Coordinates of C-alpha atoms in Angstrom, one line a residue:
M4 CA 98.9 154.6 46.0
A5 CA 98.0 156.8 43.1
P6 CA 94.5 157.2 41.4
T7 CA 95.5 155.2 38.8
T8 CA 97.0 152.4 40.9
L9 CA 95.8 148.9 39.6
I10 CA 93.7 146.6 41.8
G11 CA 95.9 144.4 43.9
E12 CA 99.0 146.4 43.2
V13 CA 101.3 146.8 46.1
T14 CA 102.5 150.4 47.1
A15 CA 103.7 152.1 50.3
T16 CA 100.3 153.1 51.3
T17 CA 98.8 149.8 50.2
P18 CA 101.1 147.1 51.4
Q19 CA 98.5 144.4 51.0
G20 CA 97.7 145.5 47.4
R21 CA 94.9 147.7 46.4
D22 CA 91.6 146.7 47.6
P23 CA 88.6 148.4 46.0
R24 CA 86.5 148.0 49.1
E25 CA 89.0 150.3 51.0
Q26 CA 90.6 152.2 48.4
G27 CA 88.1 152.5 45.5
Y28 CA 88.7 151.6 42.0
P29 CA 91.4 153.2 39.7
I30 CA 89.9 156.5 38.1
H31 CA 89.6 156.6 34.4
I32 CA 89.9 160.2 33.3
C33 CA 89.4 159.8 29.6
E34 CA 86.0 157.9 30.3
L35 CA 84.9 160.6 32.7
L36 CA 85.7 163.4 30.3
D37 CA 84.0 161.5 27.5
T38 CA 80.7 161.9 29.4
L39 CA 80.8 165.6 28.9
A40 CA 79.8 167.5 25.8
A41 CA 82.4 170.1 25.8
P42 CA 85.7 168.3 24.9
V43 CA 86.6 168.1 21.3
F44 CA 89.4 165.7 21.4
I45 CA 90.1 163.0 24.0
E46 CA 92.8 160.3 23.5
R47 CA 94.6 157.8 25.6
A48 CA 98.1 156.8 24.4
S49 CA 101.2 155.0 25.9
L50 CA 105.0 155.7 26.1
S51 CA 105.9 152.1 26.9
D52 CA 107.9 151.6 23.7
I53 CA 108.9 153.3 20.4
E54 CA 106.0 152.2 18.4
H55 CA 103.7 153.4 21.2
V56 CA 105.6 156.7 21.6
R57 CA 105.1 157.4 17.8
K58 CA 101.3 157.1 18.3
A59 CA 101.3 159.3 21.3
R60 CA 103.2 162.1 19.5
R61 CA 100.6 162.0 16.9
A62 CA 97.9 162.3 19.5
V63 CA 99.7 165.2 21.3
R64 CA 100.2 167.0 18.0
K65 CA 96.4 166.7 17.2
A66 CA 95.7 167.8 20.7
L67 CA 97.9 171.2 20.1
E68 CA 96.4 171.7 16.7
V69 CA 92.9 171.8 18.4
Q70 CA 94.1 174.3 20.8
R71 CA 96.0 176.3 18.3
D72 CA 92.9 176.6 16.1
K73 CA 90.7 177.5 19.3
L74 CA 88.4 174.6 18.6
G75 CA 87.8 173.8 22.1
Y76 CA 89.1 171.5 24.8
A77 CA 91.6 168.8 24.0
F78 CA 92.9 166.0 26.4
V79 CA 95.5 163.5 26.1
E80 CA 96.1 160.8 28.7
L81 CA 99.4 158.9 28.7
L82 CA 100.4 155.7 30.3
S83 CA 103.9 156.4 31.3
P84 CA 106.4 154.0 32.8
C85 CA 108.4 154.6 35.9
P86 CA 111.1 152.0 36.4
T87 CA 112.3 153.4 39.7
I88 CA 109.1 153.3 41.5
L89 CA 108.0 150.0 40.0
R90 CA 111.4 148.6 40.8
M91 CA 111.6 147.0 37.2
D92 CA 114.2 147.2 34.3
A93 CA 113.1 148.8 31.2
R94 CA 112.0 145.4 29.6
G95 CA 109.9 144.6 32.7
V96 CA 108.3 148.0 32.8
T97 CA 107.3 147.9 29.2
K98 CA 105.7 144.5 29.6
F99 CA 103.9 145.9 32.7
I100 CA 102.5 148.8 30.7
N101 CA 101.5 146.8 27.6
E102 CA 100.1 143.7 29.4
Q103 CA 98.6 145.0 32.7
M104 CA 98.0 148.8 32.5
E105 CA 96.3 148.5 29.1
K106 CA 93.9 146.0 30.3
E107 CA 92.7 148.5 32.9
F108 CA 93.2 151.6 30.7
P109 CA 92.7 150.5 27.1
L110 CA 94.4 152.7 24.5
K111 CA 91.8 154.6 22.4
R112 CA 90.7 157.7 20.5
F113 CA 87.6 158.3 22.6
R114 CA 86.7 161.5 20.6
D115 CA 87.8 163.6 17.6
N116 CA 85.2 166.3 16.7
S117 CA 88.0 168.7 15.3
A118 CA 86.4 168.4 11.6
S119 CA 83.1 169.8 12.8
A120 CA 84.0 172.1 15.6
Q121 CA 83.8 175.7 15.1
P122 CA 86.5 178.0 16.3
I123 CA 85.8 179.9 19.6
V124 CA 86.7 183.6 19.3
R125 CA 86.4 185.7 22.3
E126 CA 87.0 189.5 22.6
P127 CA 90.4 190.3 24.4
S128 CA 90.0 191.1 28.0
D129 CA 90.4 194.7 29.0
F130 CA 92.1 195.2 32.3
S131 CA 92.7 198.8 32.1
L132 CA 92.2 200.8 35.1
A133 CA 89.0 202.7 33.6
A134 CA 87.5 199.2 32.8
L135 CA 88.1 197.6 36.2
D136 CA 86.6 200.9 37.8
E137 CA 83.4 200.3 35.7
V138 CA 83.2 196.6 36.5
F139 CA 83.7 197.2 40.3
G140 CA 81.5 200.5 40.2
C141 CA 84.3 202.7 41.3
E142 CA 84.1 206.3 41.1
D143 CA 86.9 209.0 41.2
H144 CA 86.0 210.0 44.9
A145 CA 86.0 206.5 46.0
C146 CA 89.8 206.1 45.2
I147 CA 91.3 206.8 48.5
E148 CA 95.2 206.6 48.7
F149 CA 96.7 204.7 51.5
Q150 CA 99.1 206.9 53.6
K151 CA 101.6 205.3 55.9
D152 CA 101.2 206.3 59.6
H153 CA 103.8 205.1 62.2
E154 CA 101.7 206.6 64.9
F155 CA 98.7 204.8 64.4
T156 CA 98.5 201.6 66.4
L157 CA 97.4 198.4 64.8
K158 CA 94.0 197.0 66.0
G159 CA 92.7 193.7 65.5
V160 CA 88.8 193.0 65.9
K161 CA 87.2 189.7 66.1
I162 CA 83.4 189.4 65.3
A163 CA 81.8 186.0 65.9
G164 CA 78.4 184.5 66.1
F165 CA 76.1 182.3 64.1
G166 CA 75.5 182.4 60.3
G167 CA 72.8 184.9 59.3
Q168 CA 73.4 187.1 62.3
G169 CA 75.2 189.7 60.1
V170 CA 78.7 188.8 61.5
L171 CA 80.3 188.9 57.9
S172 CA 78.5 192.3 57.0
M173 CA 79.3 194.1 60.2
G174 CA 83.1 193.2 59.5
L175 CA 82.8 194.5 55.9
A176 CA 81.1 197.7 57.3
L177 CA 84.0 198.1 59.6
A178 CA 86.6 197.5 57.0
Q179 CA 84.9 200.0 54.9
A180 CA 84.9 202.6 57.6
A181 CA 88.8 202.1 58.1
F182 CA 89.4 202.1 54.3
G183 CA 87.5 205.4 53.9
C184 CA 90.0 206.8 56.4
G185 CA 92.9 205.8 54.2
R186 CA 94.0 203.1 56.7
A187 CA 95.3 199.8 55.7
V188 CA 92.7 197.2 56.5
S189 CA 92.1 193.6 55.9
W190 CA 88.8 191.6 56.3
Y191 CA 89.1 187.8 56.6
P192 CA 86.0 185.7 57.1
D193 CA 85.8 182.2 58.6
Y194 CA 82.6 180.3 58.5
G195 CA 81.1 176.6 58.1
P196 CA 79.3 175.1 55.2
E197 CA 75.9 175.9 56.6
Q198 CA 74.0 178.7 55.1
R199 CA 72.1 179.7 58.2
G200 CA 72.8 178.5 61.8
G201 CA 76.3 177.5 61.4
T202 CA 79.4 179.1 63.1
S203 CA 80.7 182.3 61.6
N204 CA 83.3 184.7 62.5
C205 CA 85.7 187.2 60.8
S206 CA 88.9 189.1 61.6
V207 CA 89.4 192.8 60.8
I208 CA 92.6 194.5 61.1
V209 CA 93.1 198.3 60.9
S210 CA 96.7 199.7 60.8
G211 CA 98.5 202.6 59.7
L212 CA 101.2 200.2 57.9
P213 CA 100.9 197.4 55.5
I214 CA 99.3 194.4 57.0
G215 CA 101.3 191.1 57.1
S216 CA 98.6 188.6 57.9
P217 CA 94.9 189.0 58.0
V218 CA 94.2 186.5 60.8
V219 CA 93.3 187.8 64.2
D220 CA 94.5 185.5 66.9
H221 CA 94.4 187.9 69.8
P222 CA 91.9 190.8 69.2
D223 CA 92.1 194.2 70.8
V224 CA 88.1 194.0 70.6
L225 CA 85.8 190.9 70.4
V226 CA 82.2 191.3 69.4
A227 CA 80.1 188.2 70.3
F228 CA 76.8 187.6 68.9
N229 CA 76.2 184.6 71.1
R230 CA 77.3 182.7 74.1
P231 CA 79.2 180.0 72.3
S232 CA 81.2 182.5 70.5
L233 CA 81.9 184.7 73.6
E234 CA 83.1 181.7 75.4
K235 CA 85.2 180.5 72.7
F236 CA 87.2 183.6 72.0
A237 CA 87.2 185.6 75.2
S238 CA 90.2 184.1 76.4
S239 CA 92.1 185.1 73.4
V240 CA 91.4 188.8 73.8
K241 CA 94.6 190.8 74.7
K242 CA 95.1 192.3 78.1
G243 CA 93.3 195.9 78.1
G244 CA 91.1 194.7 75.3
V245 CA 87.4 195.1 75.1
I246 CA 84.5 192.5 74.9
L247 CA 81.3 193.6 73.6
Y248 CA 78.3 191.4 73.6
D249 CA 74.5 191.4 73.5
S250 CA 72.7 191.7 76.8
L251 CA 70.4 188.7 75.9
I252 CA 73.5 186.5 76.3
G253 CA 73.3 187.0 80.1
L254 CA 75.6 187.3 82.7
F255 CA 79.4 186.8 81.7
Q256 CA 82.8 187.0 83.7
A257 CA 85.3 188.6 81.5
P258 CA 89.0 187.4 81.9
E259 CA 91.3 189.3 84.1
G260 CA 92.6 192.6 82.5
V261 CA 89.8 192.7 80.0
K262 CA 86.7 195.0 79.9
A263 CA 83.4 193.5 79.0
I264 CA 80.4 195.7 78.0
S265 CA 76.8 194.3 77.7
V266 CA 74.5 196.3 75.5
P267 CA 71.1 195.5 74.5
A268 CA 71.6 195.4 70.7
T269 CA 68.7 193.2 69.8
E270 CA 66.4 195.2 72.0
I271 CA 67.7 198.6 70.3
A272 CA 67.2 197.4 66.8
T273 CA 63.6 196.0 67.7
E274 CA 62.6 199.3 69.1
K275 CA 63.6 200.9 66.0
G276 CA 61.6 198.6 64.1
A277 CA 64.3 196.7 62.5
H278 CA 65.2 193.6 64.6
Q279 CA 67.5 191.9 62.0
E280 CA 69.8 195.0 62.2
A281 CA 71.1 194.1 65.7
N282 CA 74.5 194.0 63.9
T283 CA 74.2 197.7 63.2
A284 CA 73.7 198.3 66.9
K285 CA 76.8 196.3 67.8
L286 CA 78.7 198.3 65.4
G287 CA 77.4 201.4 67.1
Y288 CA 78.7 200.3 70.4
Q289 CA 82.0 199.3 68.8
I290 CA 82.2 203.0 67.8
Q291 CA 82.0 204.2 71.3
A292 CA 83.9 201.6 73.1
G293 CA 86.1 199.8 70.5
N294 CA 88.8 202.6 70.5
L295 CA 89.9 201.9 66.9
G296 CA 90.9 205.4 66.2
L297 CA 88.5 206.1 63.5
P298 CA 86.3 209.2 63.6
K299 CA 82.6 208.6 63.9
E300 CA 81.8 210.0 60.3
A301 CA 83.9 207.1 59.0
Y302 CA 81.2 204.7 60.1
S303 CA 78.3 206.8 58.7
N304 CA 80.0 207.1 55.4
A305 CA 80.8 203.2 55.4
F306 CA 77.0 202.6 55.7
R307 CA 76.2 205.0 52.7
V308 CA 78.8 203.1 50.6
T309 CA 77.5 199.6 51.9
F310 CA 73.9 200.4 51.1
A311 CA 74.5 202.5 48.1
K312 CA 72.2 200.1 46.0
K313 CA 69.5 200.1 48.9
P314 CA 69.4 203.9 49.8
K315 CA 65.9 203.3 51.9
L316 CA 68.0 201.3 54.4
I317 CA 70.6 203.9 55.0
P318 CA 68.5 206.4 57.4
K319 CA 67.2 203.4 59.6
N320 CA 70.7 202.0 60.0
L321 CA 72.2 205.2 60.8
E322 CA 69.6 205.8 63.4
I323 CA 70.4 202.3 64.9
L324 CA 74.1 202.8 64.7
E325 CA 73.7 206.1 66.8
A326 CA 71.4 204.4 69.3
G327 CA 74.0 201.6 69.7
A328 CA 76.7 204.3 70.5
Q329 CA 74.4 206.3 72.7
A330 CA 73.8 202.9 74.8
V331 CA 77.5 202.6 75.5
R332 CA 77.8 206.2 76.4
V333 CA 75.1 205.9 79.0
L334 CA 76.8 202.7 80.4
E335 CA 80.0 204.5 80.7
M336 CA 78.6 207.7 82.3
A337 CA 76.9 205.2 84.9
A338 CA 80.2 203.4 85.5
R339 CA 81.8 206.8 86.5
K340 CA 79.4 207.8 89.0

């Protein structure tokens, strides 16, 4: 069945005929477009026979002239026969178009405002490097050249939680840190339609070589913001990998061969007077325990870039970042004793 299949018409997917109660009614594109103010020219024509083809030719020519003269949007819909699919001979399909299709889709010039329409003149687009740098706010020192490094081991990070917890922004900060070091990096978000409260996760890959796919199915590091995310992705972490999660989640038994670290990220952020920045604390213990091969200053520089338009937030976030890293150091020292 196609969007324009007639009511009662038998097709491979509607063997009993199209039923509007199940498959809906045929879609009338010209009528839909005619409800909009923008189109300049709208016409429905037919290719059923020579006489109709001549009229269709004139409609197409008119539409092309509208486009040529930059007068606006032009649309021509054609009723076109297909004897093979309809299993009819040429005479039969012509009769089908003229007597049945035209009843449902009447041939008509719905609109022609070409005489009154004014040409639309737009300035040519500038895709030069200088223009793009200006659009994206790039500066000379921000242009970092990627250098292949066969010695740098590819690392995959999965960050997961609820929407509104800073999951995606943490991934962006991590990606920015890797980019600042000249590494190949990808950031791949995955979230539901909800603006707040829905599931949300992102994959970040850091590599010394070009990245083939941005998807992380088996992360080296999992950062879980809540228990559902922890339970969903923990089993996918590689052997020898690390799971970082907030202590508010409670007790958690990590899979065999995987290290799990519980850190009071929310508590750290609250103590610093910014409870909403718990994701920054999590990035802090990512620095210490994630083992991504990035220098500490890369993360600090990433925050300066990320919050360039909100400079007042930089000192507080850097403070929380260091506190998160320090919390992991304390845990690691305690574990060695």
